């Protein structure tokens, strides 16, 4: 398989070859790329953790290549700007930068919206993370049990409690190592956090505040 791809690439690179040879090389590469992307997309929601991570990393590498981002040795490394901008989709998801933090306004069904925040975070041990989160509503001890039970069903996020201006709130959050985060992973997390964050908000308040 790889030998065929290398031959097609060599044909395309050969500027002394006839145009038919180079065209056929480009066609072969395009077909191989499409088949690879189709296979990866078919397993974008893979339940096996290791397989799912490999799929997301591969899709992230593809998206980076299409965006002109050169690959790095080992894990792909992307800037926060690149990761967040990959989440944009006209009419559905818009991105605003606020200092070092980004807010993504996500349009949901029935005209509802949810704002998801993406921010750099440095732990006390010096490890750099990318944190993705949304506010869901005031903390309610009565809701704690079903909130923790709901955590079992989440793949790209977790329900947590934090303080905002002295008030305890439920948040939906996820973190990645900054050196390992891929555009596909961040986008998947933003979409899940927006969807389930809005679901939590409806459960807690019945409003559309965040």
PDB file of C-alpha atoms in Angstrom:
ATOM      1  CA  UNK A   1       0.000   0.000   0.000  1.00  0.00           C
ATOM      2  CA  UNK A   2       2.676   2.496   1.016  1.00  0.00           C
ATOM      3  CA  UNK A   3       4.752   1.521  -2.019  1.00  0.00           C
ATOM      4  CA  UNK A   4       1.850   2.507  -4.297  1.00  0.00           C
ATOM      5  CA  UNK A   5       1.517   5.830  -2.495  1.00  0.00           C
ATOM      6  CA  UNK A   6       5.249   6.490  -2.762  1.00  0.00           C
ATOM      7  CA  UNK A   7       5.181   5.704  -6.485  1.00  0.00           C
ATOM      8  CA  UNK A   8       2.246   8.059  -6.992  1.00  0.00           C
ATOM      9  CA  UNK A   9       4.022  10.786  -5.024  1.00  0.00           C
ATOM     10  CA  UNK A  10       7.214  10.264  -7.024  1.00  0.00           C
ATOM     11  CA  UNK A  11       5.249  10.537 -10.277  1.00  0.00           C
ATOM     12  CA  UNK A  12       3.652  13.799  -9.165  1.00  0.00           C
ATOM     13  CA  UNK A  13       7.020  15.223  -8.072  1.00  0.00           C
ATOM     14  CA  UNK A  14       8.714  14.300 -11.370  1.00  0.00           C
ATOM     15  CA  UNK A  15       8.532  17.539 -13.328  1.00  0.00           C
ATOM     16  CA  UNK A  16      10.253  15.860 -16.289  1.00  0.00           C
ATOM     17  CA  UNK A  17       7.498  13.270 -16.678  1.00  0.00           C
ATOM     18  CA  UNK A  18       4.545  13.748 -19.001  1.00  0.00           C
ATOM     19  CA  UNK A  19       1.448  15.518 -17.721  1.00  0.00           C
ATOM     20  CA  UNK A  20      -0.599  12.308 -17.900  1.00  0.00           C
ATOM     21  CA  UNK A  21       1.836  10.523 -15.581  1.00  0.00           C
ATOM     22  CA  UNK A  22       1.805  13.392 -13.106  1.00  0.00           C
ATOM     23  CA  UNK A  23      -1.989  13.735 -13.328  1.00  0.00           C
ATOM     24  CA  UNK A  24      -2.441  10.027 -12.634  1.00  0.00           C
ATOM     25  CA  UNK A  25      -0.099  10.332  -9.647  1.00  0.00           C
ATOM     26  CA  UNK A  26      -2.184  13.175  -8.231  1.00  0.00           C
ATOM     27  CA  UNK A  27      -5.415  11.214  -8.826  1.00  0.00           C
ATOM     28  CA  UNK A  28      -4.011   8.148  -7.052  1.00  0.00           C
ATOM     29  CA  UNK A  29      -2.901  10.228  -4.069  1.00  0.00           C
ATOM     30  CA  UNK A  30      -6.297  11.911  -3.852  1.00  0.00           C
ATOM     31  CA  UNK A  31      -8.110   8.571  -3.878  1.00  0.00           C
ATOM     32  CA  UNK A  32      -5.802   7.174  -1.183  1.00  0.00           C
ATOM     33  CA  UNK A  33      -6.292  10.296   0.965  1.00  0.00           C
ATOM     34  CA  UNK A  34     -10.078  10.172   0.618  1.00  0.00           C
ATOM     35  CA  UNK A  35     -10.188   6.483   1.518  1.00  0.00           C
ATOM     36  CA  UNK A  36      -8.032   7.113   4.600  1.00  0.00           C
ATOM     37  CA  UNK A  37     -10.160  10.056   5.751  1.00  0.00           C
ATOM     38  CA  UNK A  38     -13.397   8.115   5.188  1.00  0.00           C
ATOM     39  CA  UNK A  39     -12.082   5.233   7.308  1.00  0.00           C
ATOM     40  CA  UNK A  40     -10.995   7.585  10.098  1.00  0.00           C
ATOM     41  CA  UNK A  41     -14.269   9.518  10.090  1.00  0.00           C
ATOM     42  CA  UNK A  42     -16.198   6.244  10.293  1.00  0.00           C
ATOM     43  CA  UNK A  43     -14.544   5.661  13.677  1.00  0.00           C
ATOM     44  CA  UNK A  44     -14.620   9.231  14.994  1.00  0.00           C
ATOM     45  CA  UNK A  45     -16.851   8.058  17.860  1.00  0.00           C
ATOM     46  CA  UNK A  46     -14.796   4.915  18.578  1.00  0.00           C
ATOM     47  CA  UNK A  47     -15.462   3.585  22.087  1.00  0.00           C
ATOM     48  CA  UNK A  48     -12.098   1.892  22.584  1.00  0.00           C
ATOM     49  CA  UNK A  49     -10.001   4.560  24.297  1.00  0.00           C
ATOM     50  CA  UNK A  50      -6.680   3.756  22.603  1.00  0.00           C
ATOM     51  CA  UNK A  51      -8.186   3.326  19.155  1.00  0.00           C
ATOM     52  CA  UNK A  52     -10.289   6.464  19.570  1.00  0.00           C
ATOM     53  CA  UNK A  53      -7.257   8.516  20.575  1.00  0.00           C
ATOM     54  CA  UNK A  54      -5.284   7.236  17.562  1.00  0.00           C
ATOM     55  CA  UNK A  55      -8.177   8.121  15.257  1.00  0.00           C
ATOM     56  CA  UNK A  56      -8.481  11.633  16.700  1.00  0.00           C
ATOM     57  CA  UNK A  57      -4.720  12.194  16.458  1.00  0.00           C
ATOM     58  CA  UNK A  58      -4.735  11.057  12.829  1.00  0.00           C
ATOM     59  CA  UNK A  59      -7.646  13.366  11.995  1.00  0.00           C
ATOM     60  CA  UNK A  60      -5.839  16.188  13.771  1.00  0.00           C
ATOM     61  CA  UNK A  61      -2.756  15.575  11.648  1.00  0.00           C
ATOM     62  CA  UNK A  62      -4.895  15.608   8.515  1.00  0.00           C
ATOM     63  CA  UNK A  63      -6.567  18.888   9.511  1.00  0.00           C
ATOM     64  CA  UNK A  64      -3.174  20.378  10.352  1.00  0.00           C
ATOM     65  CA  UNK A  65      -1.773  19.344   6.982  1.00  0.00           C
ATOM     66  CA  UNK A  66      -4.754  20.869   5.156  1.00  0.00           C
ATOM     67  CA  UNK A  67      -4.247  24.086   7.125  1.00  0.00           C
ATOM     68  CA  UNK A  68      -0.574  24.147   6.146  1.00  0.00           C
ATOM     69  CA  UNK A  69       0.666  23.332   9.651  1.00  0.00           C
ATOM     70  CA  UNK A  70       3.919  21.337   9.369  1.00  0.00           C
ATOM     71  CA  UNK A  71       4.107  18.117  11.401  1.00  0.00           C
ATOM     72  CA  UNK A  72       6.499  17.954  14.341  1.00  0.00           C
ATOM     73  CA  UNK A  73       8.496  15.037  15.656  1.00  0.00           C
ATOM     74  CA  UNK A  74       6.414  12.797  17.887  1.00  0.00           C
ATOM     75  CA  UNK A  75       3.093  14.297  18.906  1.00  0.00           C
ATOM     76  CA  UNK A  76       1.638  17.046  16.762  1.00  0.00           C
ATOM     77  CA  UNK A  77       1.816  20.439  18.471  1.00  0.00           C
ATOM     78  CA  UNK A  78      -0.634  23.216  17.631  1.00  0.00           C
ATOM     79  CA  UNK A  79      -0.995  26.736  18.918  1.00  0.00           C
ATOM     80  CA  UNK A  80      -4.094  27.567  20.938  1.00  0.00           C
ATOM     81  CA  UNK A  81      -5.202  29.856  18.118  1.00  0.00           C
ATOM     82  CA  UNK A  82      -5.017  26.999  15.598  1.00  0.00           C
ATOM     83  CA  UNK A  83      -6.909  24.638  17.874  1.00  0.00           C
ATOM     84  CA  UNK A  84      -9.705  27.097  18.558  1.00  0.00           C
ATOM     85  CA  UNK A  85     -10.079  28.371  15.004  1.00  0.00           C
ATOM     86  CA  UNK A  86     -10.595  24.784  13.841  1.00  0.00           C
ATOM     87  CA  UNK A  87     -13.834  24.832  15.875  1.00  0.00           C
ATOM     88  CA  UNK A  88     -15.313  27.711  13.872  1.00  0.00           C
ATOM     89  CA  UNK A  89     -18.293  27.032  11.617  1.00  0.00           C
ATOM     90  CA  UNK A  90     -20.230  29.947  10.088  1.00  0.00           C
ATOM     91  CA  UNK A  91     -23.750  30.106  11.435  1.00  0.00           C
ATOM     92  CA  UNK A  92     -23.078  27.493  14.131  1.00  0.00           C
ATOM     93  CA  UNK A  93     -19.899  28.286  16.085  1.00  0.00           C
ATOM     94  CA  UNK A  94     -18.207  31.686  16.338  1.00  0.00           C
ATOM     95  CA  UNK A  95     -14.932  32.430  18.127  1.00  0.00           C
ATOM     96  CA  UNK A  96     -13.974  35.559  20.071  1.00  0.00           C
ATOM     97  CA  UNK A  97     -10.588  36.133  21.695  1.00  0.00           C
ATOM     98  CA  UNK A  98     -10.550  37.756  25.124  1.00  0.00           C
ATOM     99  CA  UNK A  99      -6.939  38.172  26.218  1.00  0.00           C
ATOM    100  CA  UNK A 100      -5.418  34.715  26.506  1.00  0.00           C
ATOM    101  CA  UNK A 101      -8.844  33.062  26.637  1.00  0.00           C
ATOM    102  CA  UNK A 102     -11.200  32.266  23.770  1.00  0.00           C
ATOM    103  CA  UNK A 103     -14.967  32.046  23.923  1.00  0.00           C
ATOM    104  CA  UNK A 104     -16.893  29.960  21.412  1.00  0.00           C
ATOM    105  CA  UNK A 105     -20.589  30.721  21.011  1.00  0.00           C
ATOM    106  CA  UNK A 106     -22.272  27.499  19.937  1.00  0.00           C
ATOM    107  CA  UNK A 107     -25.707  27.512  18.341  1.00  0.00           C
ATOM    108  CA  UNK A 108     -27.964  24.663  19.467  1.00  0.00           C
ATOM    109  CA  UNK A 109     -31.424  23.383  18.651  1.00  0.00           C
ATOM    110  CA  UNK A 110     -34.541  25.481  19.227  1.00  0.00           C
ATOM    111  CA  UNK A 111     -32.512  28.688  19.138  1.00  0.00           C
ATOM    112  CA  UNK A 112     -30.588  27.936  22.320  1.00  0.00           C
ATOM    113  CA  UNK A 113     -26.922  28.881  22.702  1.00  0.00           C
ATOM    114  CA  UNK A 114     -24.039  27.863  24.923  1.00  0.00           C
ATOM    115  CA  UNK A 115     -20.733  29.671  25.386  1.00  0.00           C
ATOM    116  CA  UNK A 116     -17.691  27.401  25.714  1.00  0.00           C
ATOM    117  CA  UNK A 117     -14.375  28.806  26.938  1.00  0.00           C
ATOM    118  CA  UNK A 118     -10.917  27.605  25.910  1.00  0.00           C
ATOM    119  CA  UNK A 119      -8.017  28.831  28.007  1.00  0.00           C
ATOM    120  CA  UNK A 120      -4.355  27.990  28.677  1.00  0.00           C
ATOM    121  CA  UNK A 121      -3.649  26.660  32.156  1.00  0.00           C
ATOM    122  CA  UNK A 122      -0.340  25.998  33.884  1.00  0.00           C
ATOM    123  CA  UNK A 123      -0.405  23.579  36.807  1.00  0.00           C
ATOM    124  CA  UNK A 124       1.734  23.999  39.916  1.00  0.00           C
ATOM    125  CA  UNK A 125       4.078  21.303  38.641  1.00  0.00           C
ATOM    126  CA  UNK A 126       4.713  23.356  35.507  1.00  0.00           C
ATOM    127  CA  UNK A 127       2.683  21.181  33.137  1.00  0.00           C
ATOM    128  CA  UNK A 128       0.857  23.275  30.535  1.00  0.00           C
ATOM    129  CA  UNK A 129      -2.750  22.361  29.815  1.00  0.00           C
ATOM    130  CA  UNK A 130      -5.559  23.549  27.591  1.00  0.00           C
ATOM    131  CA  UNK A 131      -8.796  23.770  29.551  1.00  0.00           C
ATOM    132  CA  UNK A 132     -12.215  23.748  27.901  1.00  0.00           C
ATOM    133  CA  UNK A 133     -15.289  24.539  29.988  1.00  0.00           C
ATOM    134  CA  UNK A 134     -18.768  26.028  30.154  1.00  0.00           C
ATOM    135  CA  UNK A 135     -20.947  27.283  33.014  1.00  0.00           C
ATOM    136  CA  UNK A 136     -24.113  25.271  33.622  1.00  0.00           C
ATOM    137  CA  UNK A 137     -25.798  26.893  36.622  1.00  0.00           C
ATOM    138  CA  UNK A 138     -25.633  27.268  40.405  1.00  0.00           C
ATOM    139  CA  UNK A 139     -24.446  24.316  42.479  1.00  0.00           C
ATOM    140  CA  UNK A 140     -27.310  22.330  43.937  1.00  0.00           C
ATOM    141  CA  UNK A 141     -26.622  19.491  46.368  1.00  0.00           C
ATOM    142  CA  UNK A 142     -29.890  17.892  45.352  1.00  0.00           C
ATOM    143  CA  UNK A 143     -28.601  17.597  41.786  1.00  0.00           C
ATOM    144  CA  UNK A 144     -25.196  16.232  42.760  1.00  0.00           C
ATOM    145  CA  UNK A 145     -26.143  12.545  42.563  1.00  0.00           C
ATOM    146  CA  UNK A 146     -27.541  12.618  39.045  1.00  0.00           C
ATOM    147  CA  UNK A 147     -24.721  14.938  37.940  1.00  0.00           C
ATOM    148  CA  UNK A 148     -22.128  12.380  39.038  1.00  0.00           C
ATOM    149  CA  UNK A 149     -24.133   9.583  37.421  1.00  0.00           C
ATOM    150  CA  UNK A 150     -24.183  11.594  34.179  1.00  0.00           C
ATOM    151  CA  UNK A 151     -20.356  11.721  34.264  1.00  0.00           C
ATOM    152  CA  UNK A 152     -20.327   8.007  33.447  1.00  0.00           C
ATOM    153  CA  UNK A 153     -21.845   8.730  30.038  1.00  0.00           C
ATOM    154  CA  UNK A 154     -19.548  11.576  28.967  1.00  0.00           C
ATOM    155  CA  UNK A 155     -16.615  10.949  26.632  1.00  0.00           C
ATOM    156  CA  UNK A 156     -15.020  14.368  26.098  1.00  0.00           C
ATOM    157  CA  UNK A 157     -15.890  16.169  29.340  1.00  0.00           C
ATOM    158  CA  UNK A 158     -16.755  15.846  33.026  1.00  0.00           C
ATOM    159  CA  UNK A 159     -19.123  17.646  35.403  1.00  0.00           C
ATOM    160  CA  UNK A 160     -17.325  19.601  38.133  1.00  0.00           C
ATOM    161  CA  UNK A 161     -17.932  22.358  40.682  1.00  0.00           C
ATOM    162  CA  UNK A 162     -16.041  25.662  40.819  1.00  0.00           C
ATOM    163  CA  UNK A 163     -16.403  29.104  42.340  1.00  0.00           C
ATOM    164  CA  UNK A 164     -17.221  32.189  40.267  1.00  0.00           C
ATOM    165  CA  UNK A 165     -17.357  35.521  42.124  1.00  0.00           C
ATOM    166  CA  UNK A 166     -17.832  33.666  45.404  1.00  0.00           C
ATOM    167  CA  UNK A 167     -20.698  31.554  44.055  1.00  0.00           C
ATOM    168  CA  UNK A 168     -20.412  27.799  43.584  1.00  0.00           C
ATOM    169  CA  UNK A 169     -21.399  26.659  40.100  1.00  0.00           C
ATOM    170  CA  UNK A 170     -21.640  23.479  38.119  1.00  0.00           C
ATOM    171  CA  UNK A 171     -19.352  23.483  35.103  1.00  0.00           C
ATOM    172  CA  UNK A 172     -18.689  21.004  32.352  1.00  0.00           C
ATOM    173  CA  UNK A 173     -14.957  20.812  31.701  1.00  0.00           C
ATOM    174  CA  UNK A 174     -12.158  18.950  29.938  1.00  0.00           C
ATOM    175  CA  UNK A 175      -8.370  19.385  29.794  1.00  0.00           C
ATOM    176  CA  UNK A 176      -5.628  18.329  27.382  1.00  0.00           C
ATOM    177  CA  UNK A 177      -1.863  18.443  27.618  1.00  0.00           C
ATOM    178  CA  UNK A 178      -0.970  21.499  25.533  1.00  0.00           C
ATOM    179  CA  UNK A 179       1.754  19.581  23.682  1.00  0.00           C
ATOM    180  CA  UNK A 180      -0.622  16.784  22.650  1.00  0.00           C
ATOM    181  CA  UNK A 181      -3.975  18.433  21.892  1.00  0.00           C
ATOM    182  CA  UNK A 182      -5.197  18.032  18.317  1.00  0.00           C
ATOM    183  CA  UNK A 183      -7.763  20.141  16.455  1.00  0.00           C
ATOM    184  CA  UNK A 184     -10.126  17.168  16.107  1.00  0.00           C
ATOM    185  CA  UNK A 185     -10.004  16.423  19.838  1.00  0.00           C
ATOM    186  CA  UNK A 186     -10.635  20.028  20.846  1.00  0.00           C
ATOM    187  CA  UNK A 187     -13.508  20.385  18.381  1.00  0.00           C
ATOM    188  CA  UNK A 188     -15.145  17.172  19.618  1.00  0.00           C
ATOM    189  CA  UNK A 189     -14.795  18.350  23.213  1.00  0.00           C
ATOM    190  CA  UNK A 190     -16.230  21.819  22.475  1.00  0.00           C
ATOM    191  CA  UNK A 191     -19.264  20.275  20.758  1.00  0.00           C
ATOM    192  CA  UNK A 192     -19.936  17.841  23.599  1.00  0.00           C
ATOM    193  CA  UNK A 193     -19.427  20.447  26.308  1.00  0.00           C
ATOM    194  CA  UNK A 194     -21.833  22.832  24.550  1.00  0.00           C
ATOM    195  CA  UNK A 195     -24.511  20.176  24.080  1.00  0.00           C
ATOM    196  CA  UNK A 196     -24.409  18.661  27.555  1.00  0.00           C
ATOM    197  CA  UNK A 197     -23.668  21.990  29.216  1.00  0.00           C
ATOM    198  CA  UNK A 198     -26.944  23.278  27.802  1.00  0.00           C
ATOM    199  CA  UNK A 199     -28.698  20.090  28.930  1.00  0.00           C
ATOM    200  CA  UNK A 200     -27.386  20.620  32.463  1.00  0.00           C
ATOM    201  CA  UNK A 201     -28.419  24.262  32.406  1.00  0.00           C
ATOM    202  CA  UNK A 202     -31.972  23.310  31.451  1.00  0.00           C
ATOM    203  CA  UNK A 203     -32.046  20.761  34.276  1.00  0.00           C
ATOM    204  CA  UNK A 204     -30.733  23.250  36.827  1.00  0.00           C
ATOM    205  CA  UNK A 205     -32.454  26.489  35.847  1.00  0.00           C
ATOM    206  CA  UNK A 206     -34.746  25.930  32.870  1.00  0.00           C
ATOM    207  CA  UNK A 207     -33.211  29.057  31.330  1.00  0.00           C
ATOM    208  CA  UNK A 208     -30.655  29.835  28.620  1.00  0.00           C
ATOM    209  CA  UNK A 209     -28.176  32.054  30.448  1.00  0.00           C
ATOM    210  CA  UNK A 210     -24.727  30.744  29.568  1.00  0.00           C
TER     211      UNK A 210
END
